[in-house]
mmCIF file of C-alpha atoms and ligand atoms in Angstrom:
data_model
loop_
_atom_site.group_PDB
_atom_site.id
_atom_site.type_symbol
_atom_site.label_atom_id
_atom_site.label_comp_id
_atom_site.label_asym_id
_atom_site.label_seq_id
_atom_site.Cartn_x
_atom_site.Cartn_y
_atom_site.Cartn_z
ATOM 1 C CA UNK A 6 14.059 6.451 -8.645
ATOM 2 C CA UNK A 7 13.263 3.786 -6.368
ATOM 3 C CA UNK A 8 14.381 3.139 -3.163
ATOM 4 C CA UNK A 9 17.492 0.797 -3.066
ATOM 5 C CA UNK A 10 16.104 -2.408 -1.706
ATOM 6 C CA UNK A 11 13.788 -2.419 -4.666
ATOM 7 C CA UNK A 12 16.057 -0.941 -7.575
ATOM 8 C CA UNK A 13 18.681 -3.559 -6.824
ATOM 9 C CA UNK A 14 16.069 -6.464 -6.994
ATOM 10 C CA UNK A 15 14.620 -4.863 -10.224
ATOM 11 C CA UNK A 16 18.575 -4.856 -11.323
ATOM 12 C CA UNK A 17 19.364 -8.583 -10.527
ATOM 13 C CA UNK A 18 15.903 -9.473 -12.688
ATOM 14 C CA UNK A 19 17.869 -7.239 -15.833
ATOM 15 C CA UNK A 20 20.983 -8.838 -15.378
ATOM 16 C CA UNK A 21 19.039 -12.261 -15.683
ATOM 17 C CA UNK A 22 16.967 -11.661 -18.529
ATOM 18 C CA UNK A 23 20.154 -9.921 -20.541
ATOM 19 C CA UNK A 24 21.581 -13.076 -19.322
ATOM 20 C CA UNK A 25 19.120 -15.038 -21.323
ATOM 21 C CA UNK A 26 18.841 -12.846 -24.082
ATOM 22 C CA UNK A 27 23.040 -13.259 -24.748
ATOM 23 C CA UNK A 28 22.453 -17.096 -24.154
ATOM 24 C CA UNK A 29 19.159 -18.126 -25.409
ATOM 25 C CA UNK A 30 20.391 -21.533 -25.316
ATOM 26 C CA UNK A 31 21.665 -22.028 -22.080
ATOM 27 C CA UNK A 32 18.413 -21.487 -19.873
ATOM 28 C CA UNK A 33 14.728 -23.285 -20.879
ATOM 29 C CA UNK A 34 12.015 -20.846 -22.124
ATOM 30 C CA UNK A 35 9.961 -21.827 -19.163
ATOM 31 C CA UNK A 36 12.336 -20.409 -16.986
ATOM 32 C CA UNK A 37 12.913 -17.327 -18.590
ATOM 33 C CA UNK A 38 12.000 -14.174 -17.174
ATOM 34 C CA UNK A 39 10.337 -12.658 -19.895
ATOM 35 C CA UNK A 40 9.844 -9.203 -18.312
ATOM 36 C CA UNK A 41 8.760 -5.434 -19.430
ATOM 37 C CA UNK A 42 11.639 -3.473 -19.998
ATOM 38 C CA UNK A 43 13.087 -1.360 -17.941
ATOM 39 C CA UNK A 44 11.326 1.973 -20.014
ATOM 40 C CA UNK A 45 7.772 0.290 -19.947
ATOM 41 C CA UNK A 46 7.974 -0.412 -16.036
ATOM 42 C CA UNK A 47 9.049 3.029 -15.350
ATOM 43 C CA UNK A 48 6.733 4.702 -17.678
ATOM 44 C CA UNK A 49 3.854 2.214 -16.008
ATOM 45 C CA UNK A 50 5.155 3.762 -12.525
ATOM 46 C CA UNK A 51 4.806 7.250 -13.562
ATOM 47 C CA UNK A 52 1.438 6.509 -14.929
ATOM 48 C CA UNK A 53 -0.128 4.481 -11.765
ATOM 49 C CA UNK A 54 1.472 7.174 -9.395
ATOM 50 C CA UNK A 55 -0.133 10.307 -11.441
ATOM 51 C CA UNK A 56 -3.535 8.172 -11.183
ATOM 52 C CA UNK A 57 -3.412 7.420 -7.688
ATOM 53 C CA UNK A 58 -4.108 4.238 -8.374
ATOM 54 C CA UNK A 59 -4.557 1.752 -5.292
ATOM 55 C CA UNK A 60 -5.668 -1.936 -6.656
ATOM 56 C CA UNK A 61 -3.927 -3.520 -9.405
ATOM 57 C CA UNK A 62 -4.726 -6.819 -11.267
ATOM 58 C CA UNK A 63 -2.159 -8.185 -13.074
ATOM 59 C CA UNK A 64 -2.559 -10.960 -15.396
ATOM 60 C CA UNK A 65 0.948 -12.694 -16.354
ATOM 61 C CA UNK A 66 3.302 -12.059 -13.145
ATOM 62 C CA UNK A 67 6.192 -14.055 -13.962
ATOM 63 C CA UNK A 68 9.495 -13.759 -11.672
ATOM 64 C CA UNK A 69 7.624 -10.422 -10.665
ATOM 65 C CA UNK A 70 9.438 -8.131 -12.534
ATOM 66 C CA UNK A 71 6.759 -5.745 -13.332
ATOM 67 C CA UNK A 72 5.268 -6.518 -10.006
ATOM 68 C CA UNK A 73 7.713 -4.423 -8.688
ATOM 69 C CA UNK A 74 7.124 -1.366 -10.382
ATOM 70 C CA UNK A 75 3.675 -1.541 -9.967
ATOM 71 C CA UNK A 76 4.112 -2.066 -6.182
ATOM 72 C CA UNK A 77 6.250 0.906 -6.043
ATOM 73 C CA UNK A 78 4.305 3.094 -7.568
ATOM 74 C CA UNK A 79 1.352 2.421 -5.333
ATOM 75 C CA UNK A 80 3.664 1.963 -1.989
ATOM 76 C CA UNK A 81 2.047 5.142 -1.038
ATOM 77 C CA UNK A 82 -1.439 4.374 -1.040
ATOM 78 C CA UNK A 83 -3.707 3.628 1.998
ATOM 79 C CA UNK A 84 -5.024 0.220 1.129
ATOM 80 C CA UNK A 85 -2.628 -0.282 -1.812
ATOM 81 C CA UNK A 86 -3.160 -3.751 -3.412
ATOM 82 C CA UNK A 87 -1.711 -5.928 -6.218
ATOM 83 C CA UNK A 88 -3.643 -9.354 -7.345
ATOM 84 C CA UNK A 89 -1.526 -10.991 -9.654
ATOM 85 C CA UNK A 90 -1.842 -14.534 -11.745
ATOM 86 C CA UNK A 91 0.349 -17.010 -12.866
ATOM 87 C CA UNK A 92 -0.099 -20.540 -13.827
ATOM 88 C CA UNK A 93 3.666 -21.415 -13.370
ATOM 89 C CA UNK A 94 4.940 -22.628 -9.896
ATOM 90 C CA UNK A 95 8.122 -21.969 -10.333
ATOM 91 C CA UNK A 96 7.997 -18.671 -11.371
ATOM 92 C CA UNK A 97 5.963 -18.148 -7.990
ATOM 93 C CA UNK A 98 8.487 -19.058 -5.779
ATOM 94 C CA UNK A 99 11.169 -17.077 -7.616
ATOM 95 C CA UNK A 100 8.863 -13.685 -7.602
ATOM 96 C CA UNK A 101 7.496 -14.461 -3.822
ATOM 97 C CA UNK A 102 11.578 -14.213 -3.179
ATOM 98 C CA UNK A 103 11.670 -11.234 -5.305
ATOM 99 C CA UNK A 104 8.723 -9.129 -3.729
ATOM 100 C CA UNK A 105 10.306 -10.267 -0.515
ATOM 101 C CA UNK A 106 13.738 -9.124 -1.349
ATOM 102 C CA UNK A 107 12.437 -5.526 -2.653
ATOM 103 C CA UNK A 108 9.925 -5.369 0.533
ATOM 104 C CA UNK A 109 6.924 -5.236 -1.096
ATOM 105 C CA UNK A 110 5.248 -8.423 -0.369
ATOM 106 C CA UNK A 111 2.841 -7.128 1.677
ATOM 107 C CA UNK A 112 1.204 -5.604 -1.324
ATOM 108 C CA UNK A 113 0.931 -8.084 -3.217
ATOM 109 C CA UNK A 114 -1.563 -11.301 -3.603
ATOM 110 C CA UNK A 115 -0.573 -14.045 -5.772
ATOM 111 C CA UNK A 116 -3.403 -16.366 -7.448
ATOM 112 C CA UNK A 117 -1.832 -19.726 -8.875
ATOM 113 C CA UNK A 118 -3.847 -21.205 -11.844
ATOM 114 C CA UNK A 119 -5.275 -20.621 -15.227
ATOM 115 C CA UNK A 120 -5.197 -17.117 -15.691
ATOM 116 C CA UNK A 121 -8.527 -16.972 -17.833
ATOM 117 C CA UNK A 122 -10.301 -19.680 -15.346
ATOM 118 C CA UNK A 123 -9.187 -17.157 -11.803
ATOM 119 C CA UNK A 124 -10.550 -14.185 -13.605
ATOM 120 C CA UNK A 125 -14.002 -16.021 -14.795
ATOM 121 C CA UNK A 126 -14.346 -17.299 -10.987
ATOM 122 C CA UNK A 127 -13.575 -13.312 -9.551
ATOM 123 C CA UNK A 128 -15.829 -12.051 -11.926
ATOM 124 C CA UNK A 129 -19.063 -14.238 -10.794
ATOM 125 C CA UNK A 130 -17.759 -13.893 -6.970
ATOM 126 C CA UNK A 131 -17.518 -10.163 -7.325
ATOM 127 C CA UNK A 132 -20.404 -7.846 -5.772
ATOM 128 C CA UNK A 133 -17.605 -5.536 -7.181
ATOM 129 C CA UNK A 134 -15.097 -5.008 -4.276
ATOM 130 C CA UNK A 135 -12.623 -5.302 -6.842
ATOM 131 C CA UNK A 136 -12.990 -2.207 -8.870
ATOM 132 C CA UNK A 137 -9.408 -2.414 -10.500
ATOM 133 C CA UNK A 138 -7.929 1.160 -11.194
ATOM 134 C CA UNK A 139 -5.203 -1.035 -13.594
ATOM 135 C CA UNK A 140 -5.318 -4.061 -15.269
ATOM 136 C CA UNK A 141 -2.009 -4.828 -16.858
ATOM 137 C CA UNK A 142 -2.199 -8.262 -19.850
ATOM 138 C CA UNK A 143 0.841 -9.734 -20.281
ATOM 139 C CA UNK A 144 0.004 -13.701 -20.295
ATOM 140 C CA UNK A 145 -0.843 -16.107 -23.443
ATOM 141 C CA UNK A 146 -1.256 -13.630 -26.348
ATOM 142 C CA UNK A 147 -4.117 -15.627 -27.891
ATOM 143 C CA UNK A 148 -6.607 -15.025 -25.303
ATOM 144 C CA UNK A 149 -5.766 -10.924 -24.917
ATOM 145 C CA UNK A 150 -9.300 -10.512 -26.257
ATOM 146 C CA UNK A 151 -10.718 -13.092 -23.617
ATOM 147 C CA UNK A 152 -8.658 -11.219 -20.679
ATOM 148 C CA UNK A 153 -9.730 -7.717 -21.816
ATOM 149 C CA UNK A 154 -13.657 -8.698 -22.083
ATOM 150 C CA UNK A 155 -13.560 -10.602 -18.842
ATOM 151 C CA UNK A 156 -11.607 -8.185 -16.820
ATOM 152 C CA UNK A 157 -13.508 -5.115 -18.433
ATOM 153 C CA UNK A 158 -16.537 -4.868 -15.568
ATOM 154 C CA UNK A 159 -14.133 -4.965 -13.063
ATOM 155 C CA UNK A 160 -12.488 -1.810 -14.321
ATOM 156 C CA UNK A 161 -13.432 1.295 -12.485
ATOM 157 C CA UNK A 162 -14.707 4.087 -14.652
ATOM 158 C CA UNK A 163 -11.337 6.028 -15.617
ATOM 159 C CA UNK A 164 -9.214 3.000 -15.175
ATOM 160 C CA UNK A 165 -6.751 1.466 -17.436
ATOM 161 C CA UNK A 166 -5.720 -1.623 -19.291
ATOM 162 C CA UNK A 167 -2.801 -1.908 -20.141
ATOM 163 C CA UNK A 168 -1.326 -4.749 -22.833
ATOM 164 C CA UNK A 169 2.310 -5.551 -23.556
ATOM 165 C CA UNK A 170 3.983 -7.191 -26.844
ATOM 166 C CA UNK A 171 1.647 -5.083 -29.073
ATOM 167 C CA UNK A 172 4.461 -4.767 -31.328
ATOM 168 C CA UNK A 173 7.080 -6.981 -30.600
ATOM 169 C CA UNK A 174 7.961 -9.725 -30.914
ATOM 170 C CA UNK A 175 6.593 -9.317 -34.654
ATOM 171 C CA UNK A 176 5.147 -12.759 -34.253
ATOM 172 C CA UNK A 177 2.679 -11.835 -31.724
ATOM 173 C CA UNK A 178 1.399 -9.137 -33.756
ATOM 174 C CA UNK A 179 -1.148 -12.409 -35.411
ATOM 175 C CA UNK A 180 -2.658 -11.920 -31.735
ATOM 176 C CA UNK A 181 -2.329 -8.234 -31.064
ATOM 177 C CA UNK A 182 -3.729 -7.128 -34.615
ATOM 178 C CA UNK A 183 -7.326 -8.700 -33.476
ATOM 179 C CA UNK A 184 -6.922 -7.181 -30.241
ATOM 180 C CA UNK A 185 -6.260 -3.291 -31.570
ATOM 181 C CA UNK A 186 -9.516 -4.255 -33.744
ATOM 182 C CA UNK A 187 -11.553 -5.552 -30.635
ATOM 183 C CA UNK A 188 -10.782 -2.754 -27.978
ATOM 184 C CA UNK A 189 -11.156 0.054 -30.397
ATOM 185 C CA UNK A 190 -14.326 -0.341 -31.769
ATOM 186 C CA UNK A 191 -15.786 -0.271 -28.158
ATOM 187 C CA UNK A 192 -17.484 3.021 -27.994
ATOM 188 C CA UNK A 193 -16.866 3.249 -23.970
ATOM 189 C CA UNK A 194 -12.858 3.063 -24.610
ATOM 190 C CA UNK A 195 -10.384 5.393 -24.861
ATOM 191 C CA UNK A 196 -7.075 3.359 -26.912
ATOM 192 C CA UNK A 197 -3.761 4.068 -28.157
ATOM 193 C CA UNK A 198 -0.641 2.217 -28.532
ATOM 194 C CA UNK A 199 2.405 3.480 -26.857
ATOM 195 C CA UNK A 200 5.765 2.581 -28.949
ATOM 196 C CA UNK A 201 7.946 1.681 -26.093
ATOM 197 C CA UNK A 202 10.307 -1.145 -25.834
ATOM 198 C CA UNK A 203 7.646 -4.414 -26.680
ATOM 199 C CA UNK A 204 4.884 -1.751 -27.543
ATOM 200 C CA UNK A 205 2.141 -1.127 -25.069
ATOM 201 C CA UNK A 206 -1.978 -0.629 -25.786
ATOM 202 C CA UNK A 207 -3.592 1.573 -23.400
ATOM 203 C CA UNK A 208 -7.106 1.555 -23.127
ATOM 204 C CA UNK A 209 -9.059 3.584 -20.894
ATOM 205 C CA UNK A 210 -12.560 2.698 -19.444
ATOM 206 C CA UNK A 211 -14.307 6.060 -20.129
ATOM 207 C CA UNK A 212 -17.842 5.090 -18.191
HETATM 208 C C1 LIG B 318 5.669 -12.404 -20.371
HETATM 209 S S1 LIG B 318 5.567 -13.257 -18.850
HETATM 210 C C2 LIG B 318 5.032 -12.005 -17.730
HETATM 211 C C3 LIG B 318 6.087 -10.982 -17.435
HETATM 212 C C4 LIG B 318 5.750 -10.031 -16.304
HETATM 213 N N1 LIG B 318 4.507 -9.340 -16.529
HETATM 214 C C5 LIG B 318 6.847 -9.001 -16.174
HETATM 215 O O1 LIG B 318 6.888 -8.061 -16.992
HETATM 216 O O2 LIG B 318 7.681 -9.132 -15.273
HETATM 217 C C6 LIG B 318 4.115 -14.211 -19.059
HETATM 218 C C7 LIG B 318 3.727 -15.068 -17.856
HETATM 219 O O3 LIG B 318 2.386 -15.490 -18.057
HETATM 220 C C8 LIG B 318 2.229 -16.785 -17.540
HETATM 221 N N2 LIG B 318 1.082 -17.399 -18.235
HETATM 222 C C9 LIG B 318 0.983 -17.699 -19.560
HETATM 223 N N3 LIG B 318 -0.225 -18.211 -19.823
HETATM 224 C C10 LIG B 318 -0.910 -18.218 -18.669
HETATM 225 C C11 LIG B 318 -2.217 -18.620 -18.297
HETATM 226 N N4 LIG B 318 -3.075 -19.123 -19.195
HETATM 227 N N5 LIG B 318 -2.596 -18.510 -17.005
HETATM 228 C C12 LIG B 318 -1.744 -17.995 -16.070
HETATM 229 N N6 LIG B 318 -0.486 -17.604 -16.361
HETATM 230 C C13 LIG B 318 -0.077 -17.706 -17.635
HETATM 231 C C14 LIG B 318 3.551 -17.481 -17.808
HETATM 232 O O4 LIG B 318 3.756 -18.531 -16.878
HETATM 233 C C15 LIG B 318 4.558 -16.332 -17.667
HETATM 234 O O5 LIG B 318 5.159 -16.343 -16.388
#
């Protein structure tokens, strides 16, 4: 379990989205939170912890819900490191407050913009400092396919990607159909889709 400053900031984000879920009407979409459940973010914890993992790219932060599991799980870690993307300002400000709140700030870098344009501009920067361990996909379910080839030569050998909404919502399934298709016919992957809550894909970089 972990420690109370974070569980209780990872329980005020459930009470909001179960909030929004009883009363779709009352708060916009853009403002919902929109998060992993509770099941995915602590089997995600279990997984980066058993890996060891130390840098994180997350694409799709939102109020920073799954931020905080991630951060968690690495809290350990000399040198631990989340980069993290979101195109939405207010959704910023409410996860800086968050990461604050569950005292994990320091891990964590936020990049404001087009999700798809910040990863294009790391990938031509990078002489490969970044060699993610995890890449979690959890923005605009049209361009999964885009995300997963751009972020794939960042991935260190034996690192993971990780995609949510693989299953549900069943109208995202137009989007994550393609994407099953795409990531499994690449011979250096390792994929499977894990049935819990929204439905996660795990593929793993095997070279
Ligand atoms: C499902 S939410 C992410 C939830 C978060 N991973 C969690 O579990 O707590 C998707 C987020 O992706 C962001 N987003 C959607 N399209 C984007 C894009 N093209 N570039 C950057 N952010 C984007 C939205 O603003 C939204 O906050």
């Amino acid at each position: 379990m972990p420690e109370s400053k974070i569980n209780s900031v990872l329980e005020r984000i459930e009470k909001q989205e179960k909030f929004e879920q009883e009363n779709p009407r009352e708060i916009l979409n853009s403002e919902k939170v929109l998060a992993i459940g509770r099941n995915t973010g602590i089997f995600y914890n279990i997984l980066l912890q058993n890996m060891k993992a130390k840098k994180i790219l997350e694409i799709g932060m939102s109020v920073g819900y799954s931020g905080i599991w991630f951060a968690d799980a690495i809290s350990n870690q000399k040198d631990g490191k989340i980069i993290t993307i979101d195109q939405d300002i207010k959704k910023i400000e409410r996860a800086k407050r968050n990461f604050e709140d569950a005292g994990v700030y320091n891990l964590v870098e936020i990049r404001h913009g087009d999700a798809l344009q910040i990863l294009s501009e790391m990938a031509d920067n990078s002489s490969f400092e970044e060699f993610f361990d995890f890449v979690f996909i959890d923005a605009d379910k049209e361009r999964y396919i885009q995300y997963f080839d751009t972020v794939l030569p960042m991935l260190r050998p034996g690192g993971i990607i990780g995609a949510d909404n693989i299953l549900f919502p069943e109208r995202f399934q137009k989007f994550s159909t393609p994407y099953l298709e795409h990531v499994r016919k690449n011979p250096n992957i390792r994929s499977v889709t894990i049935p819990i809550d929204n439905g996660e894909e795990l593929s793993l970089k095997l070279s």
